[in-house]
């Protein structure tokens, strides 16, 4: 039975291998400290946080997120550790909540490796605090227990670390928040929750939502773990490699729209098998559900492999520490047994992963052909029947994501419309193999071609005359890649060149942002000048910061921060190294933009686990003129004044 704790209550832990699950209404930073008998943290090496996510016996998330899973192995902690304190903090930054009283009450659960809840604690009553010691695991007379703490700190992470005796707490807190800010900048923002403001609580199982993004409360109960799947034994209990949101054997009856499955087989996937008011919304939720499924399936696999390797190392260490094992073949037999057990555990984990990936691949095979143009790749036949839409879709596909374990399985990267943040196409040389194999000039050309393709997709999914594209190309170096946009006549004006051109475009868009913001604050939208275009605007900036003086840089930062809320969006093509002379002044600009690359690069993180996903941009098939044909239809609709 689950123990529902209140502040100060404790509960005995029945096992030593645990997960601590955190669920909150908005992104939080999760970390943990190790303390001695007095609760003192002896140094930074006893703190697990996003910038240093592992310490012996403990692993935390690498980024801020609304949901966390912290892995704890109490047997692997140093002998001098008697306390593990779980810490939560709000990430700092413009537009982010500054106190826990402004967000949903965090929920923390201590579970076994199979997801069974041992103890839970809801951190109610928080107000001005921006950091909190949620709970602690402590050892008393050889027995481990959990205690609900809920001690908040209005001065934030630095005060909380100082309270635990950490030297240089302020500097460490600043470095943690810096790492969190960097992680958030590269993280794909999750879709909005179904119901904002309510306390988010996972059920007593390893997942809160069902496949395809359907809330668990709206789905039939999950089947029990596959009894045919061997379960390896662990010090804290059996480890289940069955992915929580994937059916294994004896699936429940499928919904009416789902074709019946053969006995003992997973239900056949169906496009749009998710909640939503429209087919587009159901497909959007289904794709995000697939994204989360793959992230968690791979996380389960990697965790199982890490456990198998850790167990083998511990067994070998125990064997080699015994002098008797060095006589005869005892040591060799122990090593062979440890290796065999390791191979058995990793084999089971691989089988479970391959089953999950196979089901995801089957789902992808039926979803891809059913996607509307906004969600589809350029090679999808849906573009051959393209018509300018009457209303904007809820999202746009800007590329594909994949992990090394899922060879050939691509997850569409969908971003909500209107865009909530700008996009930066990195034209610099990154550490990826694809970038290393591409010449510098070719990378810049590919980056601009990627930006043009994204602009074309945005123009294609908006109604005629509701989306305008402006271009700043100070040196005229992007004339070739810009040809499809220029030749079709869909730009708001010729690409701006030189310092005067840069200044004119930035002044025009800055004025628009100022006027719309003033009208909104005054509640006087009808007072806007008649010549003001109230549609959405996209500014493509090539070769930044060439042609930009200090005033222009300030205006660009202003547009990046304030523009999205009033319909002005940035699409920057730049190499950060070219702007290094500005130093940290431009750090907020880079962080405000979603960074993508013109070639494959593993820099984007998912919002659940924090895997580094390889991003690949969308390109038209070789020899295809689909992009030009779509732009011609957009231009024709604008000239005629109707779709």
CSV table of N, CA and C in Angstrom, one decimal, residues 86-244:
chain,number,residue,atom,x,y,z
A,86,UNK,N,16.4,15.4,-1.9
A,86,UNK,CA,15.9,15.7,-3.2
A,86,UNK,C,15.5,17.2,-3.3
A,87,UNK,N,16.1,17.9,-4.2
A,87,UNK,CA,15.9,19.4,-4.3
A,87,UNK,C,15.1,19.7,-5.6
A,88,UNK,N,14.2,20.7,-5.5
A,88,UNK,CA,13.5,21.2,-6.6
A,88,UNK,C,13.7,22.8,-6.6
A,89,UNK,N,13.9,23.3,-7.8
A,89,UNK,CA,14.0,24.8,-8.0
A,89,UNK,C,13.4,25.2,-9.3
A,90,UNK,N,13.0,26.4,-9.3
A,90,UNK,CA,12.4,27.0,-10.5
A,90,UNK,C,13.5,27.6,-11.3
A,91,UNK,N,13.6,27.3,-12.6
A,91,UNK,CA,14.6,27.9,-13.5
A,91,UNK,C,14.4,29.4,-13.6
A,92,UNK,N,15.5,30.2,-13.6
A,92,UNK,CA,15.4,31.6,-13.7
A,92,UNK,C,15.3,32.0,-15.2
A,93,UNK,N,14.8,33.2,-15.4
A,93,UNK,CA,14.7,33.7,-16.8
A,93,UNK,C,13.4,34.5,-17.0
A,94,UNK,N,13.5,35.4,-18.0
A,94,UNK,CA,12.4,36.2,-18.4
A,94,UNK,C,11.1,35.4,-18.8
A,95,UNK,N,10.0,35.7,-18.2
A,95,UNK,CA,8.8,35.0,-18.5
A,95,UNK,C,8.5,33.8,-17.8
A,96,UNK,N,9.5,33.4,-16.9
A,96,UNK,CA,9.3,32.2,-16.1
A,96,UNK,C,8.8,32.5,-14.7
A,97,UNK,N,8.0,31.6,-14.1
A,97,UNK,CA,7.5,31.9,-12.8
A,97,UNK,C,8.6,32.0,-11.8
A,98,UNK,N,8.5,32.9,-10.9
A,98,UNK,CA,9.5,33.2,-9.9
A,98,UNK,C,9.3,32.6,-8.5
A,99,UNK,N,8.1,32.0,-8.4
A,99,UNK,CA,7.8,31.4,-7.1
A,99,UNK,C,6.9,30.2,-7.3
A,100,UNK,N,7.0,29.2,-6.3
A,100,UNK,CA,6.2,28.0,-6.4
A,100,UNK,C,4.7,28.3,-6.2
A,101,UNK,N,4.4,29.4,-5.6
A,101,UNK,CA,3.0,29.7,-5.4
A,101,UNK,C,2.2,30.0,-6.7
A,102,UNK,N,3.0,30.3,-7.8
A,102,UNK,CA,2.4,30.6,-9.0
A,102,UNK,C,2.2,29.4,-10.0
A,103,UNK,N,2.6,28.3,-9.5
A,103,UNK,CA,2.6,27.1,-10.4
A,103,UNK,C,1.8,26.0,-9.6
A,104,UNK,N,1.5,24.9,-10.3
A,104,UNK,CA,0.8,23.8,-9.7
A,104,UNK,C,1.7,23.1,-8.6
A,105,UNK,N,1.1,22.6,-7.6
A,105,UNK,CA,1.9,22.0,-6.5
A,105,UNK,C,2.7,20.8,-7.0
A,106,UNK,N,4.0,20.7,-6.8
A,106,UNK,CA,4.7,19.6,-7.3
A,106,UNK,C,4.3,18.3,-6.5
A,107,UNK,N,4.4,17.2,-7.2
A,107,UNK,CA,4.1,15.9,-6.6
A,107,UNK,C,5.3,15.0,-6.8
A,108,UNK,N,5.7,14.4,-5.7
A,108,UNK,CA,6.9,13.5,-5.6
A,108,UNK,C,6.5,12.1,-5.2
A,109,UNK,N,7.0,11.1,-5.9
A,109,UNK,CA,6.7,9.7,-5.6
A,109,UNK,C,8.0,8.9,-5.5
A,110,UNK,N,8.1,8.2,-4.5
A,110,UNK,CA,9.2,7.2,-4.4
A,110,UNK,C,8.7,5.9,-4.8
A,111,UNK,N,9.2,5.3,-5.9
A,111,UNK,CA,8.7,4.0,-6.4
A,111,UNK,C,9.8,3.0,-6.5
A,112,UNK,N,9.3,1.7,-6.7
A,112,UNK,CA,10.2,0.7,-7.1
A,112,UNK,C,10.6,0.8,-8.6
A,113,UNK,N,11.4,-0.1,-9.0
A,113,UNK,CA,11.8,-0.1,-10.4
A,113,UNK,C,10.7,-0.5,-11.3
A,114,UNK,N,9.7,-1.2,-10.8
A,114,UNK,CA,8.6,-1.6,-11.6
A,114,UNK,C,7.5,-0.5,-11.6
A,115,UNK,N,7.7,0.6,-11.0
A,115,UNK,CA,6.7,1.7,-11.0
A,115,UNK,C,5.8,1.7,-9.8
A,116,UNK,N,5.8,0.7,-9.0
A,116,UNK,CA,4.9,0.6,-7.8
A,116,UNK,C,5.3,1.7,-6.8
A,117,UNK,N,4.3,2.5,-6.5
A,117,UNK,CA,4.6,3.6,-5.5
A,117,UNK,C,4.7,3.1,-4.1
A,118,UNK,N,5.8,3.6,-3.5
A,118,UNK,CA,6.1,3.2,-2.1
A,118,UNK,C,5.6,4.4,-1.2
A,119,UNK,N,5.9,5.6,-1.5
A,119,UNK,CA,5.5,6.8,-0.7
A,119,UNK,C,5.3,7.9,-1.7
A,120,UNK,N,4.3,8.8,-1.4
A,120,UNK,CA,4.1,10.0,-2.2
A,120,UNK,C,4.0,11.2,-1.3
A,121,UNK,N,4.2,12.4,-1.9
A,121,UNK,CA,4.2,13.6,-1.1
A,121,UNK,C,3.8,14.8,-2.1
A,122,UNK,N,2.8,15.5,-1.8
A,122,UNK,CA,2.4,16.7,-2.6
A,122,UNK,C,2.8,17.9,-1.8
A,123,UNK,N,3.6,18.7,-2.5
A,123,UNK,CA,4.2,19.9,-1.8
A,123,UNK,C,3.3,21.1,-1.9
A,124,UNK,N,2.3,21.1,-1.0
A,124,UNK,CA,1.3,22.2,-1.0
A,124,UNK,C,1.8,23.3,0.0
A,125,UNK,N,1.1,24.4,-0.1
A,125,UNK,CA,1.4,25.5,0.9
A,125,UNK,C,2.6,26.3,0.5
A,126,UNK,N,3.2,26.1,-0.7
A,126,UNK,CA,4.4,26.9,-1.0
A,126,UNK,C,3.9,28.3,-1.6
A,127,UNK,N,4.6,29.3,-1.4
A,127,UNK,CA,4.2,30.6,-1.9
A,127,UNK,C,5.3,31.4,-2.6
A,128,UNK,N,6.1,32.1,-1.8
A,128,UNK,CA,7.2,33.0,-2.4
A,128,UNK,C,8.5,32.2,-2.6
A,129,UNK,N,8.5,30.9,-2.2
A,129,UNK,CA,9.7,30.1,-2.4
A,129,UNK,C,10.0,29.8,-3.8
A,130,UNK,N,11.2,29.8,-4.2
A,130,UNK,CA,11.6,29.4,-5.6
A,130,UNK,C,12.5,28.2,-5.6
A,131,UNK,N,12.8,27.6,-4.4
A,131,UNK,CA,13.5,26.4,-4.3
A,131,UNK,C,13.0,25.7,-3.0
A,132,UNK,N,13.0,24.3,-3.0
A,132,UNK,CA,12.4,23.6,-1.9
A,132,UNK,C,13.2,22.2,-1.8
A,133,UNK,N,13.4,21.9,-0.5
A,133,UNK,CA,13.9,20.5,-0.2
A,133,UNK,C,12.6,19.6,-0.1
A,134,UNK,N,12.4,18.8,-1.1
A,134,UNK,CA,11.2,18.1,-1.3
A,134,UNK,C,11.1,16.9,-0.2
A,135,UNK,N,12.1,16.0,-0.3
A,135,UNK,CA,12.1,14.9,0.7
A,135,UNK,C,13.5,14.4,0.8
A,136,UNK,N,13.7,13.6,1.8
A,136,UNK,CA,15.0,13.0,2.1
A,136,UNK,C,14.9,11.5,2.3
A,137,UNK,N,15.9,10.8,1.9
A,137,UNK,CA,16.1,9.4,2.2
A,137,UNK,C,17.2,9.4,3.2
A,138,UNK,N,17.0,8.8,4.4
A,138,UNK,CA,18.0,8.8,5.4
A,138,UNK,C,18.1,7.4,6.0
A,139,UNK,N,19.4,7.1,6.5
A,139,UNK,CA,19.7,5.8,7.1
A,139,UNK,C,19.7,6.0,8.6
A,140,UNK,N,18.9,5.1,9.3
A,140,UNK,CA,18.9,5.2,10.8
A,140,UNK,C,19.0,3.7,11.3
A,141,UNK,N,20.1,3.5,12.0
A,141,UNK,CA,20.4,2.1,12.5
A,141,UNK,C,20.3,1.1,11.4
A,142,UNK,N,20.9,1.4,10.3
A,142,UNK,CA,21.1,0.4,9.2
A,142,UNK,C,19.8,0.3,8.3
A,143,UNK,N,18.8,1.1,8.6
A,143,UNK,CA,17.5,1.0,7.8
A,143,UNK,C,17.3,2.3,7.1
A,144,UNK,N,17.0,2.2,5.8
A,144,UNK,CA,16.7,3.4,5.0
A,144,UNK,C,15.2,3.8,5.1
A,145,UNK,N,15.0,5.1,5.3
A,145,UNK,CA,13.6,5.6,5.4
A,145,UNK,C,13.5,6.8,4.5
A,146,UNK,N,12.2,7.2,4.2
A,146,UNK,CA,12.0,8.4,3.4
A,146,UNK,C,11.2,9.4,4.3
A,147,UNK,N,11.5,10.6,4.3
A,147,UNK,CA,10.8,11.6,5.1
A,147,UNK,C,10.3,12.8,4.2
A,148,UNK,N,9.1,13.2,4.3
A,148,UNK,CA,8.6,14.3,3.6
A,148,UNK,C,9.1,15.6,4.2
A,149,UNK,N,9.7,16.5,3.5
A,149,UNK,CA,10.3,17.7,4.1
A,149,UNK,C,9.5,18.9,3.7
A,150,UNK,N,9.6,19.3,2.4
A,150,UNK,CA,8.8,20.5,2.0
A,150,UNK,C,9.3,21.8,2.5
A,151,UNK,N,10.6,21.9,2.8
A,151,UNK,CA,11.2,23.1,3.3
A,151,UNK,C,11.5,24.1,2.1
A,152,UNK,N,10.8,25.2,2.1
A,152,UNK,CA,11.0,26.1,0.9
A,152,UNK,C,12.0,27.2,1.3
A,153,UNK,N,12.6,27.9,0.2
A,153,UNK,CA,13.6,28.9,0.4
A,153,UNK,C,13.2,30.1,-0.6
A,154,UNK,N,12.9,31.2,-0.1
A,154,UNK,CA,12.5,32.3,-0.9
A,154,UNK,C,13.7,32.9,-1.7
A,155,UNK,N,14.9,32.7,-1.1
A,155,UNK,CA,16.1,33.3,-1.8
A,155,UNK,C,16.6,32.3,-2.8
A,156,UNK,N,15.9,31.2,-3.0
A,156,UNK,CA,16.2,30.3,-4.1
A,156,UNK,C,17.3,29.2,-3.8
A,157,UNK,N,17.9,28.7,-4.9
A,157,UNK,CA,18.8,27.6,-4.9
A,157,UNK,C,20.0,27.9,-4.0
A,158,UNK,N,20.5,29.1,-4.1
A,158,UNK,CA,21.8,29.4,-3.4
A,158,UNK,C,21.5,29.3,-1.9
A,159,UNK,N,20.4,29.8,-1.4
A,159,UNK,CA,20.1,29.7,0.0
A,159,UNK,C,19.9,28.3,0.5
A,160,UNK,N,19.2,27.5,-0.4
A,160,UNK,CA,19.0,26.1,0.0
A,160,UNK,C,20.3,25.3,0.1
A,161,UNK,N,21.2,25.5,-0.9
A,161,UNK,CA,22.5,24.8,-0.8
A,161,UNK,C,23.3,25.3,0.4
A,162,UNK,N,23.3,26.6,0.7
A,162,UNK,CA,24.0,27.1,1.8
A,162,UNK,C,23.5,26.5,3.1
A,163,UNK,N,22.2,26.3,3.2
A,163,UNK,CA,21.6,25.7,4.4
A,163,UNK,C,22.1,24.3,4.6
A,164,UNK,N,22.6,23.6,3.6
A,164,UNK,CA,23.1,22.3,3.7
A,164,UNK,C,24.6,22.3,3.9
A,165,UNK,N,25.2,23.5,4.1
A,165,UNK,CA,26.6,23.6,4.4
A,165,UNK,C,27.5,23.5,3.2
A,166,UNK,N,27.0,23.8,2.0
A,166,UNK,CA,27.8,23.8,0.8
A,166,UNK,C,28.6,25.1,0.7
A,167,UNK,N,29.9,24.9,0.5
A,167,UNK,CA,30.8,26.1,0.3
A,167,UNK,C,30.6,26.6,-1.1
A,168,UNK,N,30.7,27.9,-1.2
A,168,UNK,CA,30.5,28.6,-2.5
A,168,UNK,C,29.1,28.3,-3.1
A,169,UNK,N,28.1,28.3,-2.2
A,169,UNK,CA,26.7,28.0,-2.7
A,169,UNK,C,26.2,28.9,-3.8
A,170,UNK,N,26.5,30.2,-3.6
A,170,UNK,CA,26.0,31.1,-4.6
A,170,UNK,C,26.6,30.9,-6.0
A,171,UNK,N,27.9,30.6,-6.1
A,171,UNK,CA,28.6,30.4,-7.3
A,171,UNK,C,28.1,29.1,-7.9
A,172,UNK,N,27.9,28.0,-7.1
A,172,UNK,CA,27.4,26.7,-7.6
A,172,UNK,C,25.9,26.9,-8.1
A,173,UNK,N,25.1,27.6,-7.4
A,173,UNK,CA,23.7,27.8,-7.8
A,173,UNK,C,23.7,28.5,-9.2
A,174,UNK,N,24.6,29.5,-9.3
A,174,UNK,CA,24.6,30.3,-10.6
A,174,UNK,C,25.0,29.3,-11.8
A,175,UNK,N,26.0,28.5,-11.5
A,175,UNK,CA,26.5,27.5,-12.6
A,175,UNK,C,25.4,26.5,-12.9
A,176,UNK,N,24.6,26.1,-11.9
A,176,UNK,CA,23.5,25.2,-12.2
A,176,UNK,C,22.5,25.9,-13.0
A,177,UNK,N,22.1,27.1,-12.7
A,177,UNK,CA,21.1,27.8,-13.5
A,177,UNK,C,21.6,28.1,-14.9
A,178,UNK,N,22.9,28.3,-15.0
A,178,UNK,CA,23.5,28.5,-16.3
A,178,UNK,C,23.3,27.3,-17.2
A,179,UNK,N,23.6,26.1,-16.6
A,179,UNK,CA,23.5,24.8,-17.3
A,179,UNK,C,22.0,24.6,-17.7
A,180,UNK,N,21.1,24.9,-16.7
A,180,UNK,CA,19.7,24.8,-17.0
A,180,UNK,C,19.2,25.6,-18.2
A,181,UNK,N,19.7,26.9,-18.2
A,181,UNK,CA,19.3,27.8,-19.2
A,181,UNK,C,19.8,27.3,-20.6
A,182,UNK,N,21.0,26.7,-20.6
A,182,UNK,CA,21.5,26.2,-21.9
A,182,UNK,C,20.7,25.0,-22.3
A,183,UNK,N,20.3,24.1,-21.3
A,183,UNK,CA,19.5,23.0,-21.6
A,183,UNK,C,18.1,23.3,-22.1
A,184,UNK,N,17.5,24.3,-21.5
A,184,UNK,CA,16.2,24.8,-22.0
A,184,UNK,C,16.3,25.3,-23.4
A,185,UNK,N,17.4,26.0,-23.7
A,185,UNK,CA,17.5,26.6,-25.0
A,185,UNK,C,17.5,25.5,-26.1
A,186,UNK,N,18.1,24.4,-25.8
A,186,UNK,CA,18.2,23.3,-26.8
A,186,UNK,C,17.1,22.3,-26.7
A,187,UNK,N,16.2,22.5,-25.8
A,187,UNK,CA,15.1,21.5,-25.6
A,187,UNK,C,13.9,21.9,-26.4
A,188,UNK,N,13.3,20.8,-27.0
A,188,UNK,CA,12.1,21.0,-27.8
A,188,UNK,C,10.9,21.3,-26.8
A,189,UNK,N,10.2,22.4,-26.9
A,189,UNK,CA,9.1,22.6,-25.9
A,189,UNK,C,8.0,21.6,-26.0
A,190,UNK,N,7.5,21.1,-24.9
A,190,UNK,CA,6.5,20.1,-25.0
A,190,UNK,C,5.2,20.7,-25.3
A,191,UNK,N,4.2,19.9,-25.8
A,191,UNK,CA,2.9,20.4,-26.1
A,191,UNK,C,2.2,20.9,-24.8
A,192,UNK,N,1.2,21.8,-24.9
A,192,UNK,CA,0.6,22.2,-23.6
A,192,UNK,C,-0.2,21.1,-23.0
A,193,UNK,N,-0.3,21.2,-21.7
A,193,UNK,CA,-1.0,20.2,-20.9
A,193,UNK,C,-2.5,20.3,-21.2
A,194,UNK,N,-3.2,19.2,-21.1
A,194,UNK,CA,-4.6,19.2,-21.4
A,194,UNK,C,-5.4,20.1,-20.5
A,195,UNK,N,-5.0,20.2,-19.2
A,195,UNK,CA,-5.7,21.1,-18.3
A,195,UNK,C,-4.7,21.8,-17.4
A,196,UNK,N,-4.5,23.1,-17.7
A,196,UNK,CA,-3.5,23.9,-17.0
A,196,UNK,C,-4.0,24.2,-15.6
A,197,UNK,N,-3.1,24.3,-14.7
A,197,UNK,CA,-3.4,24.8,-13.3
A,197,UNK,C,-3.8,23.7,-12.3
A,198,UNK,N,-4.0,22.5,-12.8
A,198,UNK,CA,-4.4,21.4,-11.9
A,198,UNK,C,-3.1,20.7,-11.5
A,199,UNK,N,-3.1,20.1,-10.3
A,199,UNK,CA,-1.9,19.4,-9.8
A,199,UNK,C,-1.8,18.2,-10.7
A,200,UNK,N,-0.5,18.0,-11.2
A,200,UNK,CA,-0.2,16.9,-12.1
A,200,UNK,C,0.2,15.7,-11.3
A,201,UNK,N,-0.4,14.6,-11.4
A,201,UNK,CA,-0.1,13.4,-10.6
A,201,UNK,C,-0.1,12.2,-11.5
A,202,UNK,N,1.0,11.5,-11.5
A,202,UNK,CA,1.1,10.2,-12.2
A,202,UNK,C,0.3,9.2,-11.5
A,203,UNK,N,-0.3,8.3,-12.2
A,203,UNK,CA,-1.0,7.1,-11.5
A,203,UNK,C,0.1,6.2,-11.0
A,204,UNK,N,-0.4,5.1,-10.3
A,204,UNK,CA,0.6,4.2,-9.7
A,204,UNK,C,1.2,3.2,-10.7
A,205,UNK,N,1.6,3.7,-11.7
A,205,UNK,CA,2.3,2.9,-12.8
A,205,UNK,C,3.4,3.7,-13.4
A,206,UNK,N,4.2,3.1,-14.3
A,206,UNK,CA,5.3,3.8,-14.8
A,206,UNK,C,5.0,5.0,-15.7
A,207,UNK,N,3.8,5.2,-16.1
A,207,UNK,CA,3.5,6.3,-17.1
A,207,UNK,C,2.1,6.9,-16.8
A,208,UNK,N,2.0,8.1,-17.2
A,208,UNK,CA,0.7,8.8,-16.9
A,208,UNK,C,-0.1,8.9,-18.1
A,209,UNK,N,0.4,8.7,-19.3
A,209,UNK,CA,-0.4,8.8,-20.5
A,209,UNK,C,-0.2,7.6,-21.3
A,210,UNK,N,-1.2,7.3,-22.2
A,210,UNK,CA,-1.2,6.2,-23.0
A,210,UNK,C,-0.5,6.5,-24.4
A,211,UNK,N,-0.3,5.4,-25.2
A,211,UNK,CA,0.3,5.6,-26.5
A,211,UNK,C,-0.5,6.6,-27.3
A,212,UNK,N,0.2,7.3,-28.1
A,212,UNK,CA,-0.4,8.3,-29.0
A,212,UNK,C,-0.9,9.5,-28.3
A,213,UNK,N,-0.4,9.8,-27.0
A,213,UNK,CA,-0.7,11.0,-26.3
A,213,UNK,C,-2.0,11.0,-25.6
A,214,UNK,N,-2.8,9.9,-25.6
A,214,UNK,CA,-4.0,9.8,-24.9
A,214,UNK,C,-3.9,9.8,-23.4
A,215,UNK,N,-4.6,10.7,-22.7
A,215,UNK,CA,-4.4,10.6,-21.2
A,215,UNK,C,-4.8,9.3,-20.7
A,216,UNK,N,-4.1,8.9,-19.6
A,216,UNK,CA,-4.4,7.6,-19.0
A,216,UNK,C,-5.8,7.4,-18.5
A,217,UNK,N,-6.4,8.5,-18.0
A,217,UNK,CA,-7.7,8.5,-17.5
A,217,UNK,C,-8.8,8.2,-18.6
A,218,UNK,N,-8.4,8.4,-19.9
A,218,UNK,CA,-9.3,8.2,-21.0
A,218,UNK,C,-9.1,6.9,-21.7
A,219,UNK,N,-8.2,6.1,-21.2
A,219,UNK,CA,-7.8,4.8,-21.8
A,219,UNK,C,-8.2,3.7,-21.0
A,220,UNK,N,-8.3,2.5,-21.6
A,220,UNK,CA,-8.6,1.3,-20.9
A,220,UNK,C,-7.3,1.0,-20.0
A,221,UNK,N,-7.5,0.3,-18.9
A,221,UNK,CA,-6.3,0.0,-18.1
A,221,UNK,C,-5.2,-0.7,-18.8
A,222,UNK,N,-4.0,-0.4,-18.5
A,222,UNK,CA,-2.8,-1.0,-19.1
A,222,UNK,C,-2.8,-2.5,-18.6
A,223,UNK,N,-2.3,-3.4,-19.5
A,223,UNK,CA,-2.2,-4.8,-19.2
A,223,UNK,C,-1.1,-5.0,-18.2
A,224,UNK,N,-1.1,-6.1,-17.5
A,224,UNK,CA,0.0,-6.4,-16.6
A,224,UNK,C,1.3,-6.7,-17.4
A,225,UNK,N,2.4,-6.7,-16.7
A,225,UNK,CA,3.6,-7.1,-17.4
A,225,UNK,C,3.6,-8.4,-18.0
A,226,UNK,N,4.2,-8.6,-19.2
A,226,UNK,CA,4.2,-9.9,-19.9
A,226,UNK,C,4.8,-11.0,-19.0
A,227,UNK,N,4.0,-12.0,-18.7
A,227,UNK,CA,4.5,-13.0,-17.8
A,227,UNK,C,5.6,-13.9,-18.6
A,228,UNK,N,5.5,-13.8,-19.9
A,228,UNK,CA,6.5,-14.6,-20.7
A,228,UNK,C,7.8,-13.9,-20.7
A,229,UNK,N,7.9,-12.7,-20.3
A,229,UNK,CA,9.2,-12.0,-20.4
A,229,UNK,C,9.9,-12.2,-19.1
A,230,UNK,N,11.1,-12.8,-19.1
A,230,UNK,CA,11.9,-13.0,-17.9
A,230,UNK,C,12.2,-11.7,-17.2
A,231,UNK,N,12.1,-11.7,-15.9
A,231,UNK,CA,12.4,-10.5,-15.1
A,231,UNK,C,13.6,-10.7,-14.3
A,232,UNK,N,14.7,-10.0,-14.6
A,232,UNK,CA,15.9,-10.2,-13.8
A,232,UNK,C,15.7,-9.7,-12.4
A,233,UNK,N,16.4,-10.4,-11.5
A,233,UNK,CA,16.3,-10.0,-10.1
A,233,UNK,C,17.3,-9.0,-9.8
A,234,UNK,N,16.9,-8.1,-8.9
A,234,UNK,CA,17.8,-7.0,-8.4
A,234,UNK,C,17.7,-6.9,-6.9
A,235,UNK,N,18.6,-6.2,-6.3
A,235,UNK,CA,18.6,-6.1,-4.8
A,235,UNK,C,17.3,-5.6,-4.3
A,236,UNK,N,16.7,-4.6,-5.1
A,236,UNK,CA,15.4,-4.0,-4.6
A,236,UNK,C,14.2,-4.7,-5.2
A,237,UNK,N,14.3,-5.7,-6.0
A,237,UNK,CA,13.1,-6.3,-6.6
A,237,UNK,C,13.3,-6.5,-8.0
A,238,UNK,N,12.3,-7.1,-8.7
A,238,UNK,CA,12.5,-7.4,-10.2
A,238,UNK,C,12.5,-6.1,-11.0
A,239,UNK,N,13.2,-6.2,-12.1
A,239,UNK,CA,13.3,-5.1,-13.0
A,239,UNK,C,12.4,-5.5,-14.2
A,240,UNK,N,11.4,-4.7,-14.6
A,240,UNK,CA,10.6,-5.0,-15.7
A,240,UNK,C,11.1,-4.1,-16.9
A,241,UNK,N,11.4,-4.8,-18.0
A,241,UNK,CA,11.8,-4.1,-19.2
A,241,UNK,C,10.6,-3.8,-20.1
A,242,UNK,N,9.4,-4.2,-19.7
A,242,UNK,CA,8.3,-4.0,-20.5
A,242,UNK,C,8.0,-2.5,-20.5
A,243,UNK,N,7.9,-1.8,-21.7
A,243,UNK,CA,7.7,-0.4,-21.7
A,243,UNK,C,6.3,-0.1,-21.2
A,244,UNK,N,6.1,0.8,-20.3
A,244,UNK,CA,4.8,1.0,-19.6
A,244,UNK,C,3.7,1.4,-20.6
